[in-house]
Each structure stands twice: as C-alpha cells, then as structure tokens.
Amino acid sequence: MSPVQENRHQVLNTCYRFLLDREDAEDVAQEVFIEVFQSIHLFKGESKLSTWIYRIAVTKCLDELKKRKRQKRISAFGKFIRLEDITNWISGGTMPDRNLNAKEEWNELLKALDRIPENQRVAFTLSKMDGFSNKEIAEIMKTSISAVESLISRAKSKVIKVLNENQKK
C-alpha cells in the first residue's frame, strides 16, 4: 500500500480540523501528498513515515491559515456538544457524546480555542482531536515531549478558563 493510500483519510481529516472547510482541506491534503512525492528522497527514516507526513500536513495547514490571515481553526468534532462535556473532556475525561447538539456552546468553544496561542492549538489538536501520542506530537512539532505536555496542559487550562468566563457572562 502506498503512503498516499495509507494516510489519505487521516491527512484529509487533519487538514479539515485545522481549516474547517472541506474544499480547502482537500486542496491542502493534495498539496501534502505532492510534497511527499517530490521530497520522499529527503525522508531520513528517523521517525515513522506517517509522522513525517503529518508534520508536512500541519505545516501546510498553518501556512494556509497565515496566508488567509485568519485565526479561526481547530476541528469540528462532528456534531455540537455541551459545554460541561467539553470542559470535562478537555480536563482528561472521555470524549463527549457526539449526538448532543448545542450550536451556541459550540461557537463558544471555537472562540475559546481561537484564543489559544498557535503552538498550543497545534499540540491540543493533534492530541485531543487526532489522537497522537505526546511522542508523536513532539516529532511532528520538532520539540521535546515535555514541551508538548506543557503546551497541552496550558491549552487545556486556557480553554477551560475562557469557557468558564464566557459561561458567567
């Protein structure tokens, strides 16, 4: 099976989670695999091939966001979920039931996520949305595992704080 076939679905989902637009995600995913094809000879085998591909995907997504000069990103969980379930999930609980609908609370979550620094959003997205281990995230972000742990911890705290502040208003 080729790297494209093995990673196509996950790369597309990752791109969608960052860009929140299916067509843009498809375009960027295509760019990712073009770059993979053109630069496969540069792959040194120091990490898994999939990690290298996701590093390219995250970089391409961030480049696209910068190009558009928009801060809005972070994934859709599929369906809207309740604010208290989100807070519990961010704090380390289980993923909320995807059948719960609450558009207003979903919008609040997106606003809170938009207030997280970029490196925290990337680590948080890769951890909570894409299910990568801290080691894999460290490889993707080219940083240490302890830095990833810190980024995720700070992201959780900030999102919960913003959500609580918004809920009080």
Tab-separated table of N, CA and C in Angstrom:
chain	number	residue	atom	x	y	z
A	1	MET	N	0.849	-1.174	0.000
A	1	MET	CA	0.000	0.000	0.000
A	1	MET	C	0.901	1.245	0.000
A	2	SER	N	0.563	2.234	-0.786
A	2	SER	CA	1.374	3.446	-0.897
A	2	SER	C	1.136	4.375	0.302
A	3	PRO	N	2.070	5.293	0.535
A	3	PRO	CA	1.884	6.258	1.627
A	3	PRO	C	0.604	7.077	1.461
A	4	VAL	N	0.249	7.373	0.225
A	4	VAL	CA	-0.990	8.124	-0.024
A	4	VAL	C	-2.192	7.307	0.427
A	5	GLN	N	-2.253	6.049	0.017
A	5	GLN	CA	-3.382	5.194	0.387
A	5	GLN	C	-3.459	4.976	1.895
A	6	GLU	N	-2.313	4.809	2.539
A	6	GLU	CA	-2.278	4.539	3.969
A	6	GLU	C	-2.675	5.748	4.814
A	7	ASN	N	-2.366	6.941	4.331
A	7	ASN	CA	-2.531	8.140	5.150
A	7	ASN	C	-3.559	9.137	4.612
A	8	ARG	N	-4.152	8.844	3.501
A	8	ARG	CA	-5.061	9.776	2.819
A	8	ARG	C	-6.178	10.266	3.724
A	9	HIS	N	-6.892	9.350	4.336
A	9	HIS	CA	-8.058	9.708	5.137
A	9	HIS	C	-7.666	10.546	6.356
A	10	GLN	N	-6.624	10.130	7.061
A	10	GLN	CA	-6.210	10.869	8.259
A	10	GLN	C	-5.649	12.238	7.920
A	11	VAL	N	-4.903	12.357	6.846
A	11	VAL	CA	-4.360	13.660	6.448
A	11	VAL	C	-5.508	14.596	6.084
A	12	LEU	N	-6.475	14.100	5.345
A	12	LEU	CA	-7.630	14.919	4.976
A	12	LEU	C	-8.372	15.386	6.226
A	13	ASN	N	-8.588	14.494	7.177
A	13	ASN	CA	-9.279	14.866	8.418
A	13	ASN	C	-8.480	15.879	9.213
A	14	THR	N	-7.173	15.687	9.287
A	14	THR	CA	-6.328	16.639	9.999
A	14	THR	C	-6.409	18.013	9.344
A	15	CYS	N	-6.330	18.051	8.034
A	15	CYS	CA	-6.430	19.327	7.317
A	15	CYS	C	-7.788	19.974	7.566
A	16	TYR	N	-8.828	19.182	7.565
A	16	TYR	CA	-10.162	19.731	7.818
A	16	TYR	C	-10.250	20.313	9.224
A	17	ARG	N	-9.672	19.629	10.182
A	17	ARG	CA	-9.719	20.105	11.565
A	17	ARG	C	-9.032	21.456	11.721
A	18	PHE	N	-8.021	21.703	10.940
A	18	PHE	CA	-7.339	22.985	11.007
A	18	PHE	C	-8.056	24.054	10.194
A	19	LEU	N	-8.575	23.698	9.050
A	19	LEU	CA	-9.088	24.694	8.107
A	19	LEU	C	-10.601	24.886	8.169
A	20	LEU	N	-11.323	23.914	8.696
A	20	LEU	CA	-12.773	23.976	8.851
A	20	LEU	C	-13.516	24.199	7.535
A	21	ASP	N	-12.939	23.748	6.467
A	21	ASP	CA	-13.572	23.868	5.148
A	21	ASP	C	-13.144	22.654	4.332
A	22	ARG	N	-14.116	21.879	3.886
A	22	ARG	CA	-13.823	20.614	3.203
A	22	ARG	C	-13.010	20.831	1.926
A	23	GLU	N	-13.380	21.810	1.111
A	23	GLU	CA	-12.656	22.034	-0.143
A	23	GLU	C	-11.212	22.477	0.115
A	24	ASP	N	-11.035	23.394	1.064
A	24	ASP	CA	-9.682	23.821	1.410
A	24	ASP	C	-8.866	22.653	1.945
A	25	ALA	N	-9.498	21.828	2.767
A	25	ALA	CA	-8.808	20.659	3.323
A	25	ALA	C	-8.374	19.704	2.211
A	26	GLU	N	-9.240	19.496	1.245
A	26	GLU	CA	-8.893	18.617	0.123
A	26	GLU	C	-7.735	19.189	-0.680
A	27	ASP	N	-7.761	20.510	-0.904
A	27	ASP	CA	-6.668	21.156	-1.644
A	27	ASP	C	-5.342	21.027	-0.908
A	28	VAL	N	-5.364	21.302	0.390
A	28	VAL	CA	-4.127	21.234	1.172
A	28	VAL	C	-3.644	19.791	1.282
A	29	ALA	N	-4.561	18.850	1.464
A	29	ALA	CA	-4.172	17.436	1.529
A	29	ALA	C	-3.487	17.020	0.223
A	30	GLN	N	-4.024	17.493	-0.881
A	30	GLN	CA	-3.402	17.194	-2.169
A	30	GLN	C	-1.988	17.789	-2.226
A	31	GLU	N	-1.829	19.017	-1.732
A	31	GLU	CA	-0.507	19.640	-1.686
A	31	GLU	C	0.454	18.839	-0.804
A	32	VAL	N	-0.079	18.295	0.283
A	32	VAL	CA	0.745	17.491	1.194
A	32	VAL	C	1.330	16.307	0.435
A	33	PHE	N	0.481	15.588	-0.283
A	33	PHE	CA	0.975	14.391	-0.968
A	33	PHE	C	1.830	14.717	-2.187
A	34	ILE	N	1.622	15.871	-2.777
A	34	ILE	CA	2.532	16.307	-3.841
A	34	ILE	C	3.918	16.534	-3.239
A	35	GLU	N	3.944	17.209	-2.077
A	35	GLU	CA	5.236	17.432	-1.423
A	35	GLU	C	5.868	16.120	-0.978
A	36	VAL	N	5.062	15.203	-0.460
A	36	VAL	CA	5.582	13.885	-0.059
A	36	VAL	C	6.230	13.213	-1.263
A	37	PHE	N	5.534	13.220	-2.394
A	37	PHE	CA	6.051	12.598	-3.605
A	37	PHE	C	7.347	13.266	-4.064
A	38	GLN	N	7.349	14.604	-4.034
A	38	GLN	CA	8.515	15.339	-4.531
A	38	GLN	C	9.714	15.273	-3.589
A	39	SER	N	9.471	15.046	-2.304
A	39	SER	CA	10.588	15.092	-1.363
A	39	SER	C	10.795	13.787	-0.597
A	40	ILE	N	10.225	12.689	-1.062
A	40	ILE	CA	10.377	11.403	-0.371
A	40	ILE	C	11.850	11.026	-0.246
A	41	HIS	N	12.652	11.452	-1.189
A	41	HIS	CA	14.083	11.154	-1.133
A	41	HIS	C	14.771	11.850	0.045
A	42	LEU	N	14.130	12.863	0.610
A	42	LEU	CA	14.685	13.577	1.763
A	42	LEU	C	14.324	12.913	3.094
A	43	PHE	N	13.384	11.977	3.044
A	43	PHE	CA	12.955	11.293	4.263
A	43	PHE	C	14.107	10.413	4.753
A	44	LYS	N	14.555	10.675	5.990
A	44	LYS	CA	15.739	10.007	6.523
A	44	LYS	C	15.415	8.770	7.344
A	45	GLY	N	14.148	8.536	7.624
A	45	GLY	CA	13.774	7.369	8.407
A	45	GLY	C	14.025	7.521	9.895
A	46	GLU	N	14.233	8.746	10.356
A	46	GLU	CA	14.469	8.984	11.783
A	46	GLU	C	13.177	8.920	12.596
A	47	SER	N	12.064	8.994	11.919
A	47	SER	CA	10.745	8.857	12.544
A	47	SER	C	9.910	7.984	11.609
A	48	LYS	N	8.694	7.707	12.032
A	48	LYS	CA	7.813	6.938	11.152
A	48	LYS	C	7.451	7.796	9.942
A	49	LEU	N	7.202	7.166	8.823
A	49	LEU	CA	6.813	7.877	7.614
A	49	LEU	C	5.538	8.680	7.864
A	50	SER	N	4.589	8.096	8.593
A	50	SER	CA	3.341	8.807	8.865
A	50	SER	C	3.584	10.077	9.680
A	51	THR	N	4.523	10.042	10.609
A	51	THR	CA	4.859	11.228	11.401
A	51	THR	C	5.413	12.323	10.496
A	52	TRP	N	6.281	11.946	9.598
A	52	TRP	CA	6.851	12.894	8.645
A	52	TRP	C	5.751	13.504	7.785
A	53	ILE	N	4.817	12.675	7.334
A	53	ILE	CA	3.708	13.157	6.507
A	53	ILE	C	2.833	14.123	7.302
A	54	TYR	N	2.554	13.808	8.576
A	54	TYR	CA	1.723	14.699	9.386
A	54	TYR	C	2.437	16.003	9.688
A	55	ARG	N	3.737	15.973	9.821
A	55	ARG	CA	4.497	17.211	10.008
A	55	ARG	C	4.296	18.108	8.789
A	56	ILE	N	4.352	17.517	7.601
A	56	ILE	CA	4.118	18.279	6.374
A	56	ILE	C	2.687	18.812	6.366
A	57	ALA	N	1.721	17.983	6.751
A	57	ALA	CA	0.315	18.390	6.751
A	57	ALA	C	0.073	19.564	7.701
A	58	VAL	N	0.598	19.478	8.913
A	58	VAL	CA	0.410	20.556	9.885
A	58	VAL	C	1.056	21.835	9.372
A	59	THR	N	2.244	21.734	8.838
A	59	THR	CA	2.937	22.906	8.305
A	59	THR	C	2.140	23.535	7.169
A	60	LYS	N	1.637	22.718	6.272
A	60	LYS	CA	0.844	23.233	5.145
A	60	LYS	C	-0.432	23.910	5.639
A	61	CYS	N	-1.078	23.317	6.624
A	61	CYS	CA	-2.301	23.918	7.174
A	61	CYS	C	-2.008	25.265	7.812
A	62	LEU	N	-0.950	25.327	8.601
A	62	LEU	CA	-0.586	26.590	9.248
A	62	LEU	C	-0.210	27.640	8.213
A	63	ASP	N	0.479	27.225	7.164
A	63	ASP	CA	0.812	28.155	6.086
A	63	ASP	C	-0.455	28.695	5.422
A	64	GLU	N	-1.404	27.831	5.205
A	64	GLU	CA	-2.674	28.246	4.584
A	64	GLU	C	-3.399	29.244	5.476
A	65	LEU	N	-3.417	28.977	6.769
A	65	LEU	CA	-4.087	29.892	7.701
A	65	LEU	C	-3.404	31.256	7.726
A	66	LYS	N	-2.099	31.246	7.717
A	66	LYS	CA	-1.360	32.508	7.707
A	66	LYS	C	-1.621	33.267	6.412
A	67	LYS	N	-1.641	32.539	5.314
A	67	LYS	CA	-1.868	33.167	4.016
A	67	LYS	C	-3.226	33.860	3.997
A	68	ARG	N	-4.206	33.256	4.582
A	68	ARG	CA	-5.548	33.840	4.618
A	68	ARG	C	-5.721	34.855	5.732
A	69	LYS	N	-4.711	34.931	6.598
A	69	LYS	CA	-4.738	35.848	7.743
A	69	LYS	C	-5.996	35.658	8.581
A	70	ARG	N	-6.286	34.431	8.853
A	70	ARG	CA	-7.400	34.199	9.749
A	70	ARG	C	-6.957	33.330	10.895
A	71	GLN	N	-7.507	33.563	12.029
A	71	GLN	CA	-7.145	32.824	13.216
A	71	GLN	C	-8.036	31.613	13.431
A	72	LYS	N	-9.180	31.608	12.788
A	72	LYS	CA	-10.147	30.564	13.067
A	72	LYS	C	-9.649	29.211	12.580
A	73	ARG	N	-9.573	28.298	13.470
A	73	ARG	CA	-9.269	26.927	13.133
A	73	ARG	C	-9.565	26.026	14.309
A	74	ILE	N	-9.216	24.842	14.250
A	74	ILE	CA	-9.479	23.775	15.191
A	74	ILE	C	-10.703	23.035	14.699
A	75	SER	N	-10.681	21.835	14.985
A	75	SER	CA	-11.572	20.918	14.349
A	75	SER	C	-13.015	21.013	14.759
A	76	ALA	N	-13.804	20.421	13.907
A	76	ALA	CA	-15.186	20.164	14.266
A	76	ALA	C	-15.176	18.766	14.849
A	77	PHE	N	-15.833	18.554	15.911
A	77	PHE	CA	-15.867	17.223	16.498
A	77	PHE	C	-16.866	16.346	15.770
A	78	GLY	N	-17.475	16.884	14.766
A	78	GLY	CA	-18.506	16.152	14.052
A	78	GLY	C	-19.838	16.778	14.335
A	79	LYS	N	-20.233	16.795	15.552
A	79	LYS	CA	-21.509	17.394	15.950
A	79	LYS	C	-21.266	18.291	17.143
A	80	PHE	N	-22.212	19.130	17.423
A	80	PHE	CA	-22.073	20.053	18.542
A	80	PHE	C	-22.224	19.299	19.858
A	81	ILE	N	-21.515	19.782	20.895
A	81	ILE	CA	-21.552	19.114	22.185
A	81	ILE	C	-21.756	20.127	23.296
A	82	ARG	N	-22.203	19.667	24.445
A	82	ARG	CA	-22.498	20.563	25.567
A	82	ARG	C	-21.222	21.081	26.210
A	83	LEU	N	-21.298	22.317	26.701
A	83	LEU	CA	-20.151	22.990	27.287
A	83	LEU	C	-19.557	22.227	28.462
A	84	GLU	N	-20.383	21.708	29.362
A	84	GLU	CA	-19.845	20.981	30.518
A	84	GLU	C	-19.157	19.692	30.084
A	85	ASP	N	-19.648	19.072	29.026
A	85	ASP	CA	-18.998	17.877	28.488
A	85	ASP	C	-17.647	18.227	27.873
A	86	ILE	N	-17.583	19.388	27.226
A	86	ILE	CA	-16.330	19.844	26.630
A	86	ILE	C	-15.296	20.066	27.731
A	87	THR	N	-15.702	20.782	28.768
A	87	THR	CA	-14.791	21.076	29.870
A	87	THR	C	-14.288	19.787	30.509
A	88	ASN	N	-15.174	18.847	30.733
A	88	ASN	CA	-14.789	17.552	31.304
A	88	ASN	C	-13.815	16.824	30.384
A	89	TRP	N	-14.090	16.835	29.099
A	89	TRP	CA	-13.238	16.153	28.122
A	89	TRP	C	-11.855	16.793	28.074
A	90	ILE	N	-11.799	18.127	28.040
A	90	ILE	CA	-10.517	18.823	27.996
A	90	ILE	C	-9.701	18.511	29.242
A	91	SER	N	-10.384	18.348	30.375
A	91	SER	CA	-9.706	18.072	31.642
A	91	SER	C	-9.218	16.640	31.757
A	92	GLY	N	-9.495	15.833	30.768
A	92	GLY	CA	-8.984	14.470	30.786
A	92	GLY	C	-10.061	13.417	30.817
A	93	GLY	N	-11.309	13.828	30.792
A	93	GLY	CA	-12.412	12.871	30.770
A	93	GLY	C	-12.564	12.237	29.401
A	94	THR	N	-13.640	11.499	29.246
A	94	THR	CA	-13.875	10.821	27.978
A	94	THR	C	-14.506	11.764	26.965
A	95	MET	N	-14.339	11.437	25.707
A	95	MET	CA	-14.902	12.224	24.614
A	95	MET	C	-16.409	12.287	24.781
A	96	PRO	N	-17.002	13.467	24.677
A	96	PRO	CA	-18.444	13.600	24.845
A	96	PRO	C	-19.228	12.879	23.755
A	97	ASP	N	-20.476	12.623	24.045
A	97	ASP	CA	-21.381	12.009	23.092
A	97	ASP	C	-21.561	12.948	21.904
A	98	ARG	N	-21.283	12.463	20.732
A	98	ARG	CA	-21.354	13.304	19.535
A	98	ARG	C	-22.787	13.599	19.097
A	99	ASN	N	-23.763	13.013	19.732
A	99	ASN	CA	-25.142	13.244	19.332
A	99	ASN	C	-25.759	14.448	20.032
A	100	LEU	N	-25.041	15.057	20.956
A	100	LEU	CA	-25.562	16.215	21.668
A	100	LEU	C	-25.438	17.444	20.780
A	101	ASN	N	-26.491	18.249	20.740
A	101	ASN	CA	-26.482	19.445	19.899
A	101	ASN	C	-26.585	20.693	20.745
A	102	ALA	N	-25.704	21.646	20.477
A	102	ALA	CA	-25.756	22.932	21.153
A	102	ALA	C	-24.908	23.921	20.363
A	103	LYS	N	-25.493	24.513	19.349
A	103	LYS	CA	-24.745	25.383	18.449
A	103	LYS	C	-24.092	26.554	19.174
A	104	GLU	N	-24.792	27.164	20.087
A	104	GLU	CA	-24.252	28.305	20.820
A	104	GLU	C	-23.011	27.902	21.601
A	105	GLU	N	-23.076	26.768	22.279
A	105	GLU	CA	-21.935	26.296	23.058
A	105	GLU	C	-20.770	25.914	22.143
A	106	TRP	N	-21.089	25.355	20.985
A	106	TRP	CA	-20.062	25.026	20.014
A	106	TRP	C	-19.321	26.285	19.577
A	107	ASN	N	-20.085	27.342	19.308
A	107	ASN	CA	-19.466	28.603	18.900
A	107	ASN	C	-18.583	29.166	20.008
A	108	GLU	N	-19.012	29.008	21.250
A	108	GLU	CA	-18.195	29.460	22.373
A	108	GLU	C	-16.891	28.672	22.441
A	109	LEU	N	-16.978	27.383	22.196
A	109	LEU	CA	-15.769	26.566	22.196
A	109	LEU	C	-14.808	27.040	21.111
A	110	LEU	N	-15.309	27.280	19.910
A	110	LEU	CA	-14.442	27.745	18.824
A	110	LEU	C	-13.789	29.078	19.180
A	111	LYS	N	-14.561	29.976	19.794
A	111	LYS	CA	-13.987	31.258	20.211
A	111	LYS	C	-12.886	31.047	21.253
A	112	ALA	N	-13.132	30.151	22.191
A	112	ALA	CA	-12.123	29.865	23.214
A	112	ALA	C	-10.871	29.270	22.579
A	113	LEU	N	-11.037	28.359	21.667
A	113	LEU	CA	-9.895	27.732	21.003
A	113	LEU	C	-9.113	28.746	20.172
A	114	ASP	N	-9.826	29.719	19.613
A	114	ASP	CA	-9.153	30.755	18.824
A	114	ASP	C	-8.259	31.634	19.679
A	115	ARG	N	-8.467	31.634	20.984
A	115	ARG	CA	-7.681	32.482	21.884
A	115	ARG	C	-6.426	31.780	22.402
A	116	ILE	N	-6.237	30.527	22.026
A	116	ILE	CA	-5.051	29.772	22.438
A	116	ILE	C	-3.916	30.097	21.475
A	117	PRO	N	-2.704	30.296	21.975
A	117	PRO	CA	-1.566	30.508	21.077
A	117	PRO	C	-1.424	29.342	20.080
A	118	GLU	N	-0.906	29.658	18.928
A	118	GLU	CA	-0.838	28.693	17.829
A	118	GLU	C	-0.179	27.372	18.216
A	119	ASN	N	0.958	27.425	18.903
A	119	ASN	CA	1.648	26.178	19.245
A	119	ASN	C	0.821	25.324	20.204
A	120	GLN	N	0.052	25.969	21.083
A	120	GLN	CA	-0.823	25.222	21.980
A	120	GLN	C	-1.980	24.598	21.205
A	121	ARG	N	-2.528	25.347	20.246
A	121	ARG	CA	-3.633	24.808	19.425
A	121	ARG	C	-3.169	23.601	18.625
A	122	VAL	N	-1.962	23.683	18.072
A	122	VAL	CA	-1.444	22.560	17.288
A	122	VAL	C	-1.301	21.326	18.173
A	123	ALA	N	-0.656	21.482	19.315
A	123	ALA	CA	-0.458	20.344	20.221
A	123	ALA	C	-1.801	19.792	20.693
A	124	PHE	N	-2.707	20.686	21.064
A	124	PHE	CA	-4.036	20.287	21.535
A	124	PHE	C	-4.797	19.540	20.438
A	125	THR	N	-4.771	20.073	19.240
A	125	THR	CA	-5.474	19.447	18.117
A	125	THR	C	-4.923	18.050	17.832
A	126	LEU	N	-3.618	17.949	17.762
A	126	LEU	CA	-3.014	16.651	17.474
A	126	LEU	C	-3.295	15.646	18.583
A	127	SER	N	-3.343	16.117	19.826
A	127	SER	CA	-3.597	15.226	20.959
A	127	SER	C	-5.068	14.859	21.079
A	128	LYS	N	-5.893	15.861	21.259
A	128	LYS	CA	-7.308	15.629	21.563
A	128	LYS	C	-8.148	15.267	20.353
A	129	MET	N	-7.819	15.815	19.198
A	129	MET	CA	-8.637	15.583	18.017
A	129	MET	C	-8.142	14.413	17.169
A	130	ASP	N	-6.830	14.339	17.035
A	130	ASP	CA	-6.255	13.331	16.154
A	130	ASP	C	-5.727	12.114	16.888
A	131	GLY	N	-5.632	12.192	18.205
A	131	GLY	CA	-5.252	11.035	18.995
A	131	GLY	C	-3.783	10.649	18.948
A	132	PHE	N	-2.915	11.585	18.589
A	132	PHE	CA	-1.491	11.283	18.568
A	132	PHE	C	-0.945	11.222	19.992
A	133	SER	N	0.072	10.414	20.184
A	133	SER	CA	0.762	10.363	21.480
A	133	SER	C	1.636	11.606	21.610
A	134	ASN	N	2.042	11.902	22.827
A	134	ASN	CA	2.921	13.054	23.043
A	134	ASN	C	4.246	12.890	22.302
A	135	LYS	N	4.731	11.670	22.222
A	135	LYS	CA	5.973	11.418	21.485
A	135	LYS	C	5.800	11.746	20.003
A	136	GLU	N	4.685	11.303	19.432
A	136	GLU	CA	4.424	11.588	18.017
A	136	GLU	C	4.256	13.088	17.777
A	137	ILE	N	3.565	13.749	18.693
A	137	ILE	CA	3.368	15.195	18.572
A	137	ILE	C	4.717	15.908	18.644
A	138	ALA	N	5.576	15.467	19.540
A	138	ALA	CA	6.908	16.059	19.659
A	138	ALA	C	7.674	15.922	18.341
A	139	GLU	N	7.553	14.774	17.699
A	139	GLU	CA	8.227	14.569	16.418
A	139	GLU	C	7.629	15.463	15.347
A	140	ILE	N	6.305	15.572	15.315
A	140	ILE	CA	5.634	16.398	14.316
A	140	ILE	C	5.997	17.866	14.498
A	141	MET	N	5.996	18.318	15.761
A	141	MET	CA	6.252	19.729	16.042
A	141	MET	C	7.741	20.043	16.197
A	142	LYS	N	8.573	19.016	16.121
A	142	LYS	CA	10.024	19.167	16.268
A	142	LYS	C	10.367	19.828	17.603
A	143	THR	N	9.853	19.233	18.671
A	143	THR	CA	10.111	19.732	20.015
A	143	THR	C	10.220	18.546	20.963
A	144	SER	N	10.388	18.809	22.233
A	144	SER	CA	10.528	17.728	23.206
A	144	SER	C	9.164	17.259	23.705
A	145	ILE	N	9.141	16.063	24.253
A	145	ILE	CA	7.911	15.514	24.818
A	145	ILE	C	7.444	16.382	25.985
A	146	SER	N	8.373	16.825	26.811
A	146	SER	CA	7.978	17.672	27.951
A	146	SER	C	7.389	18.997	27.477
A	147	ALA	N	7.891	19.527	26.371
A	147	ALA	CA	7.322	20.768	25.816
A	147	ALA	C	5.899	20.515	25.328
A	148	VAL	N	5.665	19.373	24.704
A	148	VAL	CA	4.328	19.018	24.243
A	148	VAL	C	3.383	18.896	25.434
A	149	GLU	N	3.816	18.205	26.467
A	149	GLU	CA	2.989	18.049	27.667
A	149	GLU	C	2.621	19.411	28.242
A	150	SER	N	3.575	20.305	28.272
A	150	SER	CA	3.337	21.649	28.783
A	150	SER	C	2.358	22.415	27.895
A	151	LEU	N	2.540	22.327	26.588
A	151	LEU	CA	1.646	23.010	25.655
A	151	LEU	C	0.205	22.523	25.809
A	152	ILE	N	0.036	21.228	25.907
A	152	ILE	CA	-1.309	20.659	26.040
A	152	ILE	C	-1.926	21.071	27.369
A	153	SER	N	-1.145	21.027	28.414
A	153	SER	CA	-1.634	21.415	29.737
A	153	SER	C	-2.067	22.879	29.754
A	154	ARG	N	-1.232	23.748	29.200
A	154	ARG	CA	-1.588	25.174	29.157
A	154	ARG	C	-2.814	25.406	28.282
A	155	ALA	N	-2.916	24.683	27.168
A	155	ALA	CA	-4.079	24.829	26.290
A	155	ALA	C	-5.357	24.436	27.020
A	156	LYS	N	-5.319	23.311	27.720
A	156	LYS	CA	-6.490	22.864	28.479
A	156	LYS	C	-6.914	23.922	29.488
A	157	SER	N	-5.954	24.418	30.248
A	157	SER	CA	-6.252	25.414	31.277
A	157	SER	C	-6.866	26.671	30.684
A	158	LYS	N	-6.276	27.154	29.602
A	158	LYS	CA	-6.768	28.391	28.991
A	158	LYS	C	-8.162	28.212	28.406
A	159	VAL	N	-8.400	27.102	27.747
A	159	VAL	CA	-9.725	26.866	27.160
A	159	VAL	C	-10.774	26.775	28.261
A	160	ILE	N	-10.479	26.045	29.303
A	160	ILE	CA	-11.432	25.908	30.409
A	160	ILE	C	-11.691	27.267	31.051
A	161	LYS	N	-10.646	28.049	31.249
A	161	LYS	CA	-10.792	29.377	31.848
A	161	LYS	C	-11.682	30.268	30.982
A	162	VAL	N	-11.433	30.295	29.677
A	162	VAL	CA	-12.222	31.124	28.771
A	162	VAL	C	-13.677	30.641	28.757
A	163	LEU	N	-13.887	29.328	28.705
A	163	LEU	CA	-15.250	28.799	28.698
A	163	LEU	C	-15.992	29.157	29.992
A	164	ASN	N	-15.302	29.053	31.112
A	164	ASN	CA	-15.926	29.423	32.396
A	164	ASN	C	-16.256	30.904	32.460
A	165	GLU	N	-15.348	31.757	31.966
A	165	GLU	CA	-15.596	33.194	31.933
A	165	GLU	C	-16.808	33.520	31.056
A	166	ASN	N	-16.863	32.889	29.902
A	166	ASN	CA	-17.973	33.116	28.983
A	166	ASN	C	-19.288	32.633	29.561
A	167	GLN	N	-19.236	31.540	30.298
A	167	GLN	CA	-20.452	30.973	30.884
A	167	GLN	C	-21.002	31.902	31.971
A	168	LYS	N	-20.108	32.596	32.709
A	168	LYS	CA	-20.540	33.508	33.747
A	168	LYS	C	-21.222	34.750	33.173
A	169	LYS	N	-20.837	35.115	31.955
A	169	LYS	CA	-21.412	36.296	31.305
A	169	LYS	C	-22.761	35.954	30.824
